[in-house]
Short mmCIF file of C-alpha atoms in Angstrom, two decimals:
data_model
loop_
_atom_site.label_atom_id
_atom_site.label_comp_id
_atom_site.label_asym_id
_atom_site.label_seq_id
_atom_site.Cartn_x
_atom_site.Cartn_y
_atom_site.Cartn_z
CA ARG W 1 110.06 94.75 79.90
CA LYS W 2 108.70 94.56 83.56
CA GLU W 3 107.65 91.46 84.75
CA VAL W 4 104.87 92.92 86.43
CA GLU W 5 103.58 96.80 85.20
CA GLN W 6 100.91 98.75 86.95
CA ASP W 7 100.18 102.69 86.59
CA PRO W 8 101.78 104.08 89.76
CA GLY W 9 98.82 106.70 89.87
CA PRO W 10 98.03 108.51 92.14
CA PHE W 11 94.40 108.07 91.78
CA ASN W 12 92.56 110.72 93.17
CA VAL W 13 88.93 109.89 94.24
CA PRO W 14 86.15 111.07 96.29
CA GLU W 15 84.73 109.17 98.84
CA GLY W 16 82.12 106.62 97.78
CA ALA W 17 83.26 106.65 94.33
CA THR W 18 84.46 103.44 92.59
CA VAL W 19 87.83 102.77 91.28
CA ALA W 20 89.57 100.40 89.36
CA PHE W 21 93.46 99.32 88.95
CA ASN W 22 95.05 97.04 85.99
CA CYS W 23 98.01 95.17 86.00
CA THR W 24 99.86 93.51 83.43
CA TYR W 25 102.35 90.77 83.99
CA SER W 26 104.68 89.32 81.32
CA ASN W 27 105.36 85.54 82.40
CA SER W 28 102.82 83.66 80.79
CA ALA W 29 103.47 80.77 83.01
CA SER W 30 102.61 82.21 86.04
CA GLN W 31 100.32 80.23 88.68
CA SER W 32 99.36 82.67 91.60
CA PHE W 33 98.20 85.95 91.65
CA PHE W 34 97.52 88.60 94.43
CA TRP W 35 96.53 92.00 95.51
CA TYR W 36 98.85 93.45 98.55
CA ARG W 37 97.91 96.58 100.01
CA GLN W 38 100.67 98.92 101.37
CA ASP W 39 100.12 101.98 103.75
CA CYS W 40 102.55 104.68 103.92
CA ARG W 41 105.68 103.63 105.89
CA LYS W 42 104.14 100.58 106.60
CA GLU W 43 104.91 96.57 105.37
CA PRO W 44 102.66 94.97 102.63
CA LYS W 45 99.51 93.10 103.36
CA LEU W 46 97.88 90.52 101.86
CA LEU W 47 94.47 92.07 100.35
CA MET W 48 93.30 89.01 98.40
CA SER W 49 94.33 86.37 95.97
CA VAL W 50 93.19 86.61 92.65
CA TYR W 51 91.54 83.42 91.07
CA SER W 52 90.50 82.76 87.18
CA SER W 53 87.05 82.99 87.72
CA GLY W 54 87.14 86.37 89.66
CA ASN W 55 86.60 86.74 93.48
CA GLU W 56 85.01 89.19 95.75
CA ASP W 57 85.75 90.59 99.15
CA GLY W 58 83.22 92.95 100.28
CA ARG W 59 83.76 95.96 98.27
CA PHE W 60 86.49 94.49 96.51
CA THR W 61 86.52 92.66 93.54
CA ALA W 62 89.26 90.97 91.67
CA GLN W 63 89.54 89.42 87.93
CA LEU W 64 92.22 87.51 85.92
CA ASN W 65 92.68 87.42 82.41
CA ARG W 66 94.85 84.53 81.52
CA ALA W 67 94.70 85.42 77.98
CA SER W 68 95.60 88.90 77.87
CA GLN W 69 97.81 88.41 81.29
CA TYR W 70 95.63 91.16 83.05
CA ILE W 71 94.83 91.33 86.72
CA SER W 72 92.37 93.92 87.89
CA LEU W 73 91.45 95.18 91.10
CA LEU W 74 87.77 97.04 91.52
CA ILE W 75 87.03 99.03 94.71
CA ARG W 76 83.39 100.03 95.10
CA ASP W 77 82.18 102.89 97.46
CA SER W 78 85.60 104.06 98.51
CA LYS W 79 86.29 105.13 102.07
CA LEU W 80 88.99 107.36 103.51
CA SER W 81 90.48 104.02 105.05
CA ASP W 82 91.10 102.81 101.53
CA SER W 83 93.97 105.07 100.88
CA ALA W 84 97.04 103.19 100.24
CA THR W 85 99.60 101.84 97.80
CA TYR W 86 98.06 98.82 95.72
CA LEU W 87 100.90 96.09 94.99
CA CYS W 88 100.02 93.87 91.92
CA VAL W 89 101.71 90.03 92.85
CA VAL W 90 102.46 87.52 90.70
CA ASN W 91 104.04 83.94 91.52
CA ALA W 92 106.96 83.20 89.39
CA ASP W 93 106.67 79.82 87.62
CA THR W 94 110.50 79.01 88.51
CA GLY W 95 109.40 75.69 90.28
CA THR W 96 109.60 77.73 93.56
CA ALA W 97 105.93 77.98 95.35
CA SER W 98 106.33 81.29 96.46
CA LYS W 99 108.53 83.41 94.79
CA LEU W 100 106.59 86.57 94.49
CA THR W 101 107.20 89.30 92.01
CA PHE W 102 106.00 92.62 92.83
CA GLY W 103 104.48 95.50 90.68
CA THR W 104 105.98 99.02 91.75
CA GLY W 105 102.17 99.65 93.01
CA THR W 106 99.33 102.00 92.15
CA ARG W 107 98.53 104.73 94.79
CA LEU W 108 95.12 105.75 95.87
CA GLN W 109 94.08 108.74 97.60
CA VAL W 110 90.20 108.75 98.60
CA THR W 111 89.51 112.33 99.70
CA LEU W 112 86.14 113.85 101.37
CA GLY B 1 100.56 86.27 118.53
CA ALA B 2 103.68 87.94 117.44
CA GLY B 3 104.61 89.20 114.20
CA VAL B 4 107.42 88.79 111.92
CA SER B 5 110.04 91.40 113.56
CA GLN B 6 113.14 92.93 112.40
CA SER B 7 115.99 94.43 113.76
CA PRO B 8 117.62 97.07 113.60
CA ARG B 9 114.84 99.14 112.76
CA TYR B 10 117.18 101.69 111.39
CA LYS B 11 120.78 101.39 110.62
CA VAL B 12 123.23 103.97 109.10
CA THR B 13 126.27 103.12 108.42
CA LYS B 14 129.64 103.96 106.24
CA ARG B 15 130.64 102.93 102.77
CA GLY B 16 132.79 99.83 103.23
CA GLN B 17 131.37 98.69 106.76
CA ASP B 18 129.61 95.29 106.78
CA VAL B 19 126.01 95.05 107.96
CA ALA B 20 123.88 92.63 109.63
CA LEU B 21 120.08 92.60 109.11
CA ARG B 22 117.96 90.26 111.59
CA CYS B 23 114.74 88.80 111.14
CA ASP B 24 112.53 86.88 113.48
CA PRO B 25 109.77 85.11 111.85
CA ILE B 26 106.35 83.97 113.20
CA SER B 27 106.68 81.28 115.25
CA GLY B 28 106.54 77.89 113.40
CA HIS B 29 106.68 79.26 110.31
CA VAL B 30 108.40 77.25 107.58
CA SER B 31 109.44 79.53 105.18
CA LEU B 32 111.22 82.99 105.46
CA TYR B 33 111.73 85.46 102.42
CA TRP B 34 114.23 88.84 102.35
CA TYR B 35 112.99 91.29 100.06
CA ARG B 36 114.51 94.93 98.95
CA GLN B 37 112.06 97.84 98.58
CA ALA B 38 113.36 100.59 97.19
CA LEU B 39 111.32 104.17 97.60
CA GLY B 40 108.43 104.16 95.27
CA GLN B 41 109.07 100.62 94.12
CA GLY B 42 107.49 97.13 95.22
CA PRO B 43 109.61 94.87 97.06
CA GLU B 44 112.19 93.03 95.14
CA PHE B 45 112.67 89.39 95.82
CA LEU B 46 116.20 88.42 97.44
CA THR B 47 116.10 85.12 98.75
CA TYR B 48 114.43 82.57 100.60
CA PHE B 49 114.59 79.50 103.20
CA ASN B 50 112.77 76.43 103.90
CA TYR B 51 113.40 75.95 107.07
CA GLU B 52 117.38 76.09 107.41
CA ALA B 53 117.70 75.41 103.91
CA GLN B 54 118.59 78.24 101.43
CA GLN B 55 116.02 77.43 98.10
CA ASP B 56 116.82 80.24 96.34
CA LYS B 57 119.16 83.12 95.96
CA SER B 58 118.97 84.24 92.72
CA GLY B 59 117.68 87.57 93.67
CA LEU B 60 120.85 88.57 95.61
CA PRO B 61 122.46 91.27 93.68
CA ASN B 62 126.00 90.18 94.03
CA ASP B 63 128.02 88.32 96.29
CA ARG B 64 128.56 90.93 98.73
CA PHE B 65 125.02 89.64 100.07
CA SER B 66 124.52 86.65 101.88
CA ALA B 67 122.01 84.80 103.90
CA GLU B 68 121.60 81.96 106.51
CA ARG B 69 119.19 80.73 108.93
CA PRO B 70 121.12 77.97 110.78
CA GLU B 71 118.35 76.89 113.33
CA GLY B 72 115.51 77.41 110.92
CA SER B 73 113.95 80.36 112.73
CA ILE B 74 115.77 83.70 112.91
CA SER B 75 117.85 84.45 109.86
CA THR B 76 120.42 87.09 109.06
CA LEU B 77 121.10 88.82 105.94
CA THR B 78 124.78 90.13 105.65
CA ILE B 79 125.86 92.73 103.28
CA GLN B 80 129.67 93.26 103.13
CA ARG B 81 131.52 96.18 102.15
CA THR B 82 128.55 98.46 101.92
CA GLU B 83 128.15 100.77 98.87
CA GLN B 84 125.86 103.56 98.64
CA ARG B 85 123.70 101.92 96.02
CA ASP B 86 122.64 99.46 99.03
CA SER B 87 120.64 102.03 100.72
CA ALA B 88 116.92 100.79 100.96
CA MET B 89 114.48 99.33 103.30
CA TYR B 90 115.37 95.45 103.80
CA ARG B 91 112.33 93.53 104.70
CA CYS B 92 111.62 90.13 105.42
CA ALA B 93 108.32 87.93 105.40
CA SER B 94 107.27 84.43 106.63
CA SER B 95 104.66 82.18 105.91
CA SER B 96 103.81 78.64 107.60
CA THR B 97 104.72 76.48 104.63
CA GLU B 98 106.01 76.78 101.05
CA ALA B 99 102.86 76.14 99.94
CA GLN B 100 101.05 78.78 101.73
CA GLU B 101 101.08 81.63 99.48
CA THR B 102 99.92 84.23 102.05
CA GLN B 103 103.68 86.24 103.04
CA TYR B 104 103.65 88.19 106.31
CA PHE B 105 105.82 90.99 106.11
CA GLY B 106 107.89 92.63 108.92
CA PRO B 107 108.52 96.17 109.53
CA GLY B 108 111.71 96.46 107.70
CA THR B 109 115.35 97.59 108.29
CA ARG B 110 116.11 101.03 106.46
CA LEU B 111 119.39 100.89 105.65
CA LEU B 112 121.03 104.09 104.70
CA VAL B 113 124.77 103.69 103.63
CA LEU B 114 127.13 107.01 103.70
#
């Protein structure tokens, strides 16, 4: 089983739609969780951290369920510019604060 | 300010040759990370440094891969006796401290081994 699993997509949605991505992780001792965004042929960039209580940043909402080892990202009112690959990222509990494990990514395509 | 830079951006080499990939982190960033990213996959951790000390090299695939950061700034990832399976995008990232989990990635070096 992969350490971080995501549906690779692609998710094709019309502009204005709401779309949700899910991710599961295998290491129950993982401490920190993130969503990164990667545009085609570009480097990954941090989109948002994911907190146990859930957190929101504009149109983006991230949630964490530690019991189920499940992370989600909700995008409301999708824009064309949201088209990208969304990477679920987990900080492995190895005593190394920032050893990140990335999922394969979920590709989103927003269309007119 | 300047972000993470990597050179070369593209490297084509013949099987059996050694290659050296360079990473210049954001100025003042303490931690530097190397990842490898295959097409359609997320980045895969290789190794990381705090200042000049290599803290974790558990992700290096075998002993043909090595990395150094002698002065705690620029880092070099070296692959000896390259093989076709080494072909991938090699990405470097840096963070201001080890505790700062936001990592800033460079544009990557695309390596093709023929």
